Amino acid sequence: DIQMTQSPSSLSASVGDRVTITCRASQSISTYLNWFQQKPGKAPKLLIYGASSLQSGVPSRFSGSGSGTDFTLTISTLQPEDLGTYYCQQSYSTLALTFGGGTKVDIK
Amino acid sequence: QLQLQESGPGLVKPSETLSLTCTVSGDSISSSSYYWGWIRQPPGKGLEWTARMHYSGTTHYSPSLKSRLRTSVDTSKNQFSLTLSTVTAADTAVYFCVRFLGYSYGYGPVPDHWGQGTLVTVSS
């Protein structure tokens, strides 16, 4: 299986800050990388697919970049409603889809 | 508006079989553009893909669960189901039913819509 490693595992930032979360794949996955936001007690929500395509309805302060093994999710201006846990997921190995371990974002 | 709703028992005894159904509204599971499946999340832990199926019968299972998993699709009811046999406490999780983008979109199977999830506890 392709292992997905996220860092940091948690972070605390202030409203208005720029936040960056990284995701590394154990082998090249081209741009088959997706990002999700999960708020407490809720289902995950797709934010970014194909490494950099913004899902419909998602605020433009969210952006994704990267290819191969290294990817980033950036929140340009952190808002209070952005608290939650963020997951990356690879869709390259279609018979063994895998997720990163998650990054918990708290608001200071 | 697409909605997915999981249903099934919240408590299953060890060694028994877990059965869940997902009812889809707002879209047809007979659409060739999408796959339908399940992702689970143990309490306080991360996400684990379990199964993905197409109405045509094509099915993919997580390698780690393949020997215990079965899925089915009922196009007349716009539902799909999962059964997991010989459960243990390690199968305790919130189970989400999910729609996946099909391969024609060019991004691989992306879970773009999720149900609210249902907690299944394995305990005697």
PDB file of C-alpha atoms in Angstrom:
ATOM      1  CA  ASP A   1       0.000   0.000   0.000  1.00  0.00           C
ATOM      2  CA  ILE A   2       1.023   3.610  -0.569  1.00  0.00           C
ATOM      3  CA  GLN A   3       1.683   5.273   2.787  1.00  0.00           C
ATOM      4  CA  MET A   4       0.574   8.880   3.238  1.00  0.00           C
ATOM      5  CA  THR A   5       2.352  10.926   5.905  1.00  0.00           C
ATOM      6  CA  GLN A   6       0.995  14.287   7.036  1.00  0.00           C
ATOM      7  CA  SER A   7       2.729  16.981   9.027  1.00  0.00           C
ATOM      8  CA  PRO A   8       2.265  18.472  11.437  1.00  0.00           C
ATOM      9  CA  SER A   9      -0.145  16.209  13.295  1.00  0.00           C
ATOM     10  CA  SER A  10      -1.624  19.273  14.954  1.00  0.00           C
ATOM     11  CA  LEU A  11      -1.256  23.030  14.877  1.00  0.00           C
ATOM     12  CA  SER A  12      -2.685  26.091  16.556  1.00  0.00           C
ATOM     13  CA  ALA A  13      -2.969  29.341  14.640  1.00  0.00           C
ATOM     14  CA  SER A  14      -4.651  32.714  14.923  1.00  0.00           C
ATOM     15  CA  VAL A  15      -7.467  34.023  12.784  1.00  0.00           C
ATOM     16  CA  GLY A  16      -5.937  35.639   9.713  1.00  0.00           C
ATOM     17  CA  ASP A  17      -2.825  33.463   9.724  1.00  0.00           C
ATOM     18  CA  ARG A  18      -1.572  31.591   6.691  1.00  0.00           C
ATOM     19  CA  VAL A  19      -1.604  27.853   7.409  1.00  0.00           C
ATOM     20  CA  THR A  20       0.221  25.146   5.481  1.00  0.00           C
ATOM     21  CA  ILE A  21      -0.218  21.391   5.868  1.00  0.00           C
ATOM     22  CA  THR A  22       2.031  18.929   4.081  1.00  0.00           C
ATOM     23  CA  CYS A  23       1.402  15.406   2.837  1.00  0.00           C
ATOM     24  CA  ARG A  24       4.064  13.029   1.562  1.00  0.00           C
ATOM     25  CA  ALA A  25       3.423   9.818  -0.365  1.00  0.00           C
ATOM     26  CA  SER A  26       5.680   6.783  -0.048  1.00  0.00           C
ATOM     27  CA  GLN A  27       5.915   6.621  -3.857  1.00  0.00           C
ATOM     28  CA  SER A  28       5.014   8.896  -6.737  1.00  0.00           C
ATOM     29  CA  ILE A  29       1.272   9.419  -7.179  1.00  0.00           C
ATOM     30  CA  SER A  30       1.418  12.110  -9.883  1.00  0.00           C
ATOM     31  CA  THR A  31      -1.392  14.521  -8.931  1.00  0.00           C
ATOM     32  CA  TYR A  32      -3.832  11.865  -7.649  1.00  0.00           C
ATOM     33  CA  LEU A  33      -4.084  13.596  -4.289  1.00  0.00           C
ATOM     34  CA  ASN A  34      -7.191  14.873  -2.515  1.00  0.00           C
ATOM     35  CA  TRP A  35      -7.771  16.922   0.631  1.00  0.00           C
ATOM     36  CA  PHE A  36     -10.667  16.699   3.094  1.00  0.00           C
ATOM     37  CA  GLN A  37     -11.835  18.755   6.060  1.00  0.00           C
ATOM     38  CA  GLN A  38     -13.601  17.023   8.947  1.00  0.00           C
ATOM     39  CA  LYS A  39     -15.308  19.030  11.648  1.00  0.00           C
ATOM     40  CA  PRO A  40     -16.016  17.380  15.006  1.00  0.00           C
ATOM     41  CA  GLY A  41     -18.868  14.879  14.787  1.00  0.00           C
ATOM     42  CA  LYS A  42     -19.327  15.402  11.057  1.00  0.00           C
ATOM     43  CA  ALA A  43     -18.462  13.580   7.855  1.00  0.00           C
ATOM     44  CA  PRO A  44     -15.375  14.630   5.930  1.00  0.00           C
ATOM     45  CA  LYS A  45     -15.880  17.191   3.186  1.00  0.00           C
ATOM     46  CA  LEU A  46     -13.923  17.248  -0.067  1.00  0.00           C
ATOM     47  CA  LEU A  47     -11.907  20.456  -0.433  1.00  0.00           C
ATOM     48  CA  ILE A  48      -9.343  19.802  -3.174  1.00  0.00           C
ATOM     49  CA  TYR A  49      -9.057  17.036  -5.786  1.00  0.00           C
ATOM     50  CA  GLY A  50      -6.367  16.316  -8.324  1.00  0.00           C
ATOM     51  CA  ALA A  51      -3.862  18.051  -6.024  1.00  0.00           C
ATOM     52  CA  SER A  52      -4.983  21.579  -6.942  1.00  0.00           C
ATOM     53  CA  SER A  53      -8.607  21.679  -8.172  1.00  0.00           C
ATOM     54  CA  LEU A  54     -10.992  23.424  -5.804  1.00  0.00           C
ATOM     55  CA  GLN A  55     -14.238  21.542  -5.157  1.00  0.00           C
ATOM     56  CA  SER A  56     -17.376  23.517  -5.984  1.00  0.00           C
ATOM     57  CA  GLY A  57     -18.554  25.652  -3.088  1.00  0.00           C
ATOM     58  CA  VAL A  58     -15.245  25.597  -1.212  1.00  0.00           C
ATOM     59  CA  PRO A  59     -13.888  29.052  -0.284  1.00  0.00           C
ATOM     60  CA  SER A  60     -11.002  30.301  -2.391  1.00  0.00           C
ATOM     61  CA  ARG A  61      -8.780  30.730   0.675  1.00  0.00           C
ATOM     62  CA  PHE A  62      -8.143  26.985   0.359  1.00  0.00           C
ATOM     63  CA  SER A  63      -5.576  25.914  -2.215  1.00  0.00           C
ATOM     64  CA  GLY A  64      -3.522  22.827  -2.986  1.00  0.00           C
ATOM     65  CA  SER A  65      -0.262  22.219  -4.782  1.00  0.00           C
ATOM     66  CA  GLY A  66       2.309  19.543  -5.478  1.00  0.00           C
ATOM     67  CA  SER A  67       2.946  16.494  -7.591  1.00  0.00           C
ATOM     68  CA  GLY A  68       4.879  13.254  -7.333  1.00  0.00           C
ATOM     69  CA  THR A  69       5.381  12.624  -3.618  1.00  0.00           C
ATOM     70  CA  ASP A  70       5.080  16.031  -1.936  1.00  0.00           C
ATOM     71  CA  PHE A  71       1.890  18.037  -1.559  1.00  0.00           C
ATOM     72  CA  THR A  72       0.627  21.013   0.416  1.00  0.00           C
ATOM     73  CA  LEU A  73      -2.735  22.370   1.492  1.00  0.00           C
ATOM     74  CA  THR A  74      -2.741  26.087   2.232  1.00  0.00           C
ATOM     75  CA  ILE A  75      -5.337  28.171   4.000  1.00  0.00           C
ATOM     76  CA  SER A  76      -4.420  31.708   3.008  1.00  0.00           C
ATOM     77  CA  THR A  77      -6.310  33.517   5.777  1.00  0.00           C
ATOM     78  CA  LEU A  78      -7.475  31.258   8.603  1.00  0.00           C
ATOM     79  CA  GLN A  79     -11.084  31.725   9.662  1.00  0.00           C
ATOM     80  CA  PRO A  80     -12.766  30.518  12.891  1.00  0.00           C
ATOM     81  CA  GLU A  81     -14.883  28.026  10.938  1.00  0.00           C
ATOM     82  CA  ASP A  82     -11.747  26.335   9.579  1.00  0.00           C
ATOM     83  CA  LEU A  83     -11.102  24.439  12.804  1.00  0.00           C
ATOM     84  CA  GLY A  84     -11.158  20.695  12.349  1.00  0.00           C
ATOM     85  CA  THR A  85      -9.011  17.858  11.117  1.00  0.00           C
ATOM     86  CA  TYR A  86      -7.618  17.782   7.596  1.00  0.00           C
ATOM     87  CA  TYR A  87      -6.827  14.579   5.721  1.00  0.00           C
ATOM     88  CA  CYS A  88      -5.016  13.871   2.484  1.00  0.00           C
ATOM     89  CA  GLN A  89      -5.917  10.823   0.385  1.00  0.00           C
ATOM     90  CA  GLN A  90      -4.282   9.218  -2.640  1.00  0.00           C
ATOM     91  CA  SER A  91      -6.460   7.985  -5.514  1.00  0.00           C
ATOM     92  CA  TYR A  92      -3.525   6.694  -7.600  1.00  0.00           C
ATOM     93  CA  SER A  93      -3.563   3.133  -6.305  1.00  0.00           C
ATOM     94  CA  THR A  94      -7.195   2.480  -7.091  1.00  0.00           C
ATOM     95  CA  LEU A  95      -7.323  -0.943  -5.448  1.00  0.00           C
ATOM     96  CA  ALA A  96      -5.854   0.331  -2.180  1.00  0.00           C
ATOM     97  CA  LEU A  97      -6.995   3.873  -1.464  1.00  0.00           C
ATOM     98  CA  THR A  98      -5.205   5.320   1.557  1.00  0.00           C
ATOM     99  CA  PHE A  99      -5.449   8.392   3.762  1.00  0.00           C
ATOM    100  CA  GLY A 100      -2.948  10.374   5.748  1.00  0.00           C
ATOM    101  CA  GLY A 101      -3.141  10.336   9.518  1.00  0.00           C
ATOM    102  CA  GLY A 102      -4.710  13.781   9.736  1.00  0.00           C
ATOM    103  CA  THR A 103      -3.751  17.275  10.889  1.00  0.00           C
ATOM    104  CA  LYS A 104      -5.813  18.842  13.653  1.00  0.00           C
ATOM    105  CA  VAL A 105      -6.181  22.607  13.300  1.00  0.00           C
ATOM    106  CA  ASP A 106      -7.085  24.659  16.370  1.00  0.00           C
ATOM    107  CA  ILE A 107      -7.783  28.347  16.560  1.00  0.00           C
ATOM    108  CA  LYS A 108      -5.713  30.276  19.137  1.00  0.00           C
TER     109      LYS A 108
ATOM    110  CA  GLN B   1     -29.288  17.615  -3.969  1.00  0.00           C
ATOM    111  CA  LEU B   2     -27.430  14.358  -3.440  1.00  0.00           C
ATOM    112  CA  GLN B   3     -27.947  12.725  -0.065  1.00  0.00           C
ATOM    113  CA  LEU B   4     -26.640   9.435   1.302  1.00  0.00           C
ATOM    114  CA  GLN B   5     -28.083   7.872   4.458  1.00  0.00           C
ATOM    115  CA  GLU B   6     -26.655   4.899   6.288  1.00  0.00           C
ATOM    116  CA  SER B   7     -28.838   2.469   8.211  1.00  0.00           C
ATOM    117  CA  GLY B   8     -28.213  -0.649  10.256  1.00  0.00           C
ATOM    118  CA  PRO B   9     -27.741  -1.940  13.798  1.00  0.00           C
ATOM    119  CA  GLY B  10     -25.533   0.097  16.072  1.00  0.00           C
ATOM    120  CA  LEU B  11     -24.396  -2.917  18.091  1.00  0.00           C
ATOM    121  CA  VAL B  12     -23.025  -6.220  16.806  1.00  0.00           C
ATOM    122  CA  LYS B  13     -21.670  -9.118  18.852  1.00  0.00           C
ATOM    123  CA  PRO B  14     -18.138 -10.390  18.289  1.00  0.00           C
ATOM    124  CA  SER B  15     -17.864 -13.120  15.611  1.00  0.00           C
ATOM    125  CA  GLU B  16     -21.205 -12.085  14.105  1.00  0.00           C
ATOM    126  CA  THR B  17     -21.896 -10.260  10.834  1.00  0.00           C
ATOM    127  CA  LEU B  18     -22.213  -6.499  10.444  1.00  0.00           C
ATOM    128  CA  SER B  19     -24.726  -5.364   7.801  1.00  0.00           C
ATOM    129  CA  LEU B  20     -25.271  -1.802   6.636  1.00  0.00           C
ATOM    130  CA  THR B  21     -27.361  -0.217   3.897  1.00  0.00           C
ATOM    131  CA  CYS B  22     -26.964   3.151   2.212  1.00  0.00           C
ATOM    132  CA  THR B  23     -29.989   4.826   0.655  1.00  0.00           C
ATOM    133  CA  VAL B  24     -29.201   7.371  -2.055  1.00  0.00           C
ATOM    134  CA  SER B  25     -31.466  10.258  -3.016  1.00  0.00           C
ATOM    135  CA  GLY B  26     -30.890  12.996  -5.537  1.00  0.00           C
ATOM    136  CA  ASP B  27     -28.920  10.785  -7.939  1.00  0.00           C
ATOM    137  CA  SER B  28     -29.197   7.341  -9.469  1.00  0.00           C
ATOM    138  CA  ILE B  29     -26.748   4.667  -8.403  1.00  0.00           C
ATOM    139  CA  SER B  30     -27.142   3.332 -11.956  1.00  0.00           C
ATOM    140  CA  SER B  31     -25.147   6.287 -13.238  1.00  0.00           C
ATOM    141  CA  SER B  32     -22.099   5.013 -15.111  1.00  0.00           C
ATOM    142  CA  SER B  33     -20.098   8.050 -13.980  1.00  0.00           C
ATOM    143  CA  TYR B  34     -19.795   7.085 -10.331  1.00  0.00           C
ATOM    144  CA  TYR B  35     -18.835   4.367  -7.914  1.00  0.00           C
ATOM    145  CA  TRP B  36     -20.413   3.858  -4.497  1.00  0.00           C
ATOM    146  CA  GLY B  37     -18.745   2.559  -1.390  1.00  0.00           C
ATOM    147  CA  TRP B  38     -17.786   2.660   2.247  1.00  0.00           C
ATOM    148  CA  ILE B  39     -15.131   4.365   4.364  1.00  0.00           C
ATOM    149  CA  ARG B  40     -14.840   3.766   8.087  1.00  0.00           C
ATOM    150  CA  GLN B  41     -13.308   5.628  11.011  1.00  0.00           C
ATOM    151  CA  PRO B  42     -12.586   4.020  14.397  1.00  0.00           C
ATOM    152  CA  PRO B  43     -13.390   6.352  17.296  1.00  0.00           C
ATOM    153  CA  GLY B  44     -10.719   9.021  17.599  1.00  0.00           C
ATOM    154  CA  LYS B  45      -8.725   7.643  14.681  1.00  0.00           C
ATOM    155  CA  GLY B  46      -8.215   8.204  10.958  1.00  0.00           C
ATOM    156  CA  LEU B  47     -10.069   7.152   7.831  1.00  0.00           C
ATOM    157  CA  GLU B  48      -9.930   3.707   6.213  1.00  0.00           C
ATOM    158  CA  TRP B  49     -11.348   2.845   2.805  1.00  0.00           C
ATOM    159  CA  THR B  50     -13.213  -0.505   2.813  1.00  0.00           C
ATOM    160  CA  ALA B  51     -15.068  -1.092  -0.473  1.00  0.00           C
ATOM    161  CA  ARG B  52     -16.115   0.487  -3.761  1.00  0.00           C
ATOM    162  CA  MET B  53     -18.661  -0.811  -6.281  1.00  0.00           C
ATOM    163  CA  HIS B  54     -20.216   0.078  -9.620  1.00  0.00           C
ATOM    164  CA  TYR B  55     -23.816  -0.687 -10.467  1.00  0.00           C
ATOM    165  CA  SER B  56     -22.537  -2.868 -13.314  1.00  0.00           C
ATOM    166  CA  GLY B  57     -21.082  -5.277 -10.753  1.00  0.00           C
ATOM    167  CA  THR B  58     -17.445  -4.188 -10.680  1.00  0.00           C
ATOM    168  CA  THR B  59     -16.330  -4.264  -7.059  1.00  0.00           C
ATOM    169  CA  HIS B  60     -13.096  -3.456  -5.248  1.00  0.00           C
ATOM    170  CA  TYR B  61     -12.335  -4.360  -1.643  1.00  0.00           C
ATOM    171  CA  SER B  62      -9.659  -3.230   0.767  1.00  0.00           C
ATOM    172  CA  PRO B  63      -6.960  -5.931   0.705  1.00  0.00           C
ATOM    173  CA  SER B  64      -6.946  -6.087   4.508  1.00  0.00           C
ATOM    174  CA  LEU B  65     -10.710  -6.769   4.679  1.00  0.00           C
ATOM    175  CA  LYS B  66     -11.275  -8.615   1.425  1.00  0.00           C
ATOM    176  CA  SER B  67     -11.800 -12.057   2.976  1.00  0.00           C
ATOM    177  CA  ARG B  68     -14.633 -10.799   5.216  1.00  0.00           C
ATOM    178  CA  LEU B  69     -16.367  -8.248   3.009  1.00  0.00           C
ATOM    179  CA  ARG B  70     -19.304  -8.513   0.642  1.00  0.00           C
ATOM    180  CA  THR B  71     -21.222  -5.738  -1.061  1.00  0.00           C
ATOM    181  CA  SER B  72     -24.352  -5.513  -3.173  1.00  0.00           C
ATOM    182  CA  VAL B  73     -26.331  -2.974  -5.157  1.00  0.00           C
ATOM    183  CA  ASP B  74     -30.136  -2.739  -5.415  1.00  0.00           C
ATOM    184  CA  THR B  75     -30.876  -0.378  -8.286  1.00  0.00           C
ATOM    185  CA  SER B  76     -34.655  -0.702  -7.812  1.00  0.00           C
ATOM    186  CA  LYS B  77     -34.361   0.811  -4.328  1.00  0.00           C
ATOM    187  CA  ASN B  78     -31.378   3.054  -5.160  1.00  0.00           C
ATOM    188  CA  GLN B  79     -29.480   1.400  -2.311  1.00  0.00           C
ATOM    189  CA  PHE B  80     -26.201  -0.368  -1.799  1.00  0.00           C
ATOM    190  CA  SER B  81     -25.100  -2.526   1.102  1.00  0.00           C
ATOM    191  CA  LEU B  82     -22.077  -3.857   2.959  1.00  0.00           C
ATOM    192  CA  THR B  83     -21.667  -6.982   5.054  1.00  0.00           C
ATOM    193  CA  LEU B  84     -18.582  -7.664   7.166  1.00  0.00           C
ATOM    194  CA  SER B  85     -18.345 -11.112   8.684  1.00  0.00           C
ATOM    195  CA  THR B  86     -16.647 -12.407  11.824  1.00  0.00           C
ATOM    196  CA  VAL B  87     -16.355  -8.972  13.400  1.00  0.00           C
ATOM    197  CA  THR B  88     -14.094  -8.104  16.316  1.00  0.00           C
ATOM    198  CA  ALA B  89     -13.700  -5.013  18.496  1.00  0.00           C
ATOM    199  CA  ALA B  90     -11.273  -3.686  15.863  1.00  0.00           C
ATOM    200  CA  ASP B  91     -14.239  -3.271  13.512  1.00  0.00           C
ATOM    201  CA  THR B  92     -15.874  -0.759  15.851  1.00  0.00           C
ATOM    202  CA  ALA B  93     -16.086   2.437  13.814  1.00  0.00           C
ATOM    203  CA  VAL B  94     -18.240   5.089  12.234  1.00  0.00           C
ATOM    204  CA  TYR B  95     -19.119   3.753   8.794  1.00  0.00           C
ATOM    205  CA  PHE B  96     -19.663   6.344   6.065  1.00  0.00           C
ATOM    206  CA  CYS B  97     -21.316   5.561   2.756  1.00  0.00           C
ATOM    207  CA  VAL B  98     -19.722   7.510  -0.037  1.00  0.00           C
ATOM    208  CA  ARG B  99     -20.006   8.411  -3.714  1.00  0.00           C
ATOM    209  CA  PHE B 100     -16.760   8.188  -5.682  1.00  0.00           C
ATOM    210  CA  LEU B 101     -15.982  10.022  -8.914  1.00  0.00           C
ATOM    211  CA  GLY B 102     -15.529   7.508 -11.699  1.00  0.00           C
ATOM    212  CA  TYR B 103     -12.378   7.040 -13.750  1.00  0.00           C
ATOM    213  CA  SER B 104     -13.755   9.131 -16.617  1.00  0.00           C
ATOM    214  CA  TYR B 105     -13.148  12.269 -14.567  1.00  0.00           C
ATOM    215  CA  GLY B 106      -9.417  11.630 -14.668  1.00  0.00           C
ATOM    216  CA  TYR B 107      -8.691  11.936 -10.951  1.00  0.00           C
ATOM    217  CA  GLY B 108      -9.060   8.336  -9.843  1.00  0.00           C
ATOM    218  CA  PRO B 109     -11.754   7.363  -7.354  1.00  0.00           C
ATOM    219  CA  VAL B 110     -12.347  10.561  -5.350  1.00  0.00           C
ATOM    220  CA  PRO B 111     -14.936  10.371  -2.538  1.00  0.00           C
ATOM    221  CA  ASP B 112     -16.862  13.551  -3.320  1.00  0.00           C
ATOM    222  CA  HIS B 113     -20.074  13.038  -1.318  1.00  0.00           C
ATOM    223  CA  TRP B 114     -20.440  11.405   2.106  1.00  0.00           C
ATOM    224  CA  GLY B 115     -23.289  10.250   4.285  1.00  0.00           C
ATOM    225  CA  GLN B 116     -23.425  11.486   7.876  1.00  0.00           C
ATOM    226  CA  GLY B 117     -22.031   8.172   9.133  1.00  0.00           C
ATOM    227  CA  THR B 118     -23.320   5.544  11.521  1.00  0.00           C
ATOM    228  CA  LEU B 119     -21.480   4.219  14.570  1.00  0.00           C
ATOM    229  CA  VAL B 120     -21.254   0.452  14.796  1.00  0.00           C
ATOM    230  CA  THR B 121     -19.967  -0.954  18.070  1.00  0.00           C
ATOM    231  CA  VAL B 122     -18.767  -4.547  18.317  1.00  0.00           C
ATOM    232  CA  SER B 123     -19.344  -5.753  21.848  1.00  0.00           C
ATOM    233  CA  SER B 124     -20.938  -8.617  23.705  1.00  0.00           C
TER     234      SER B 124
END
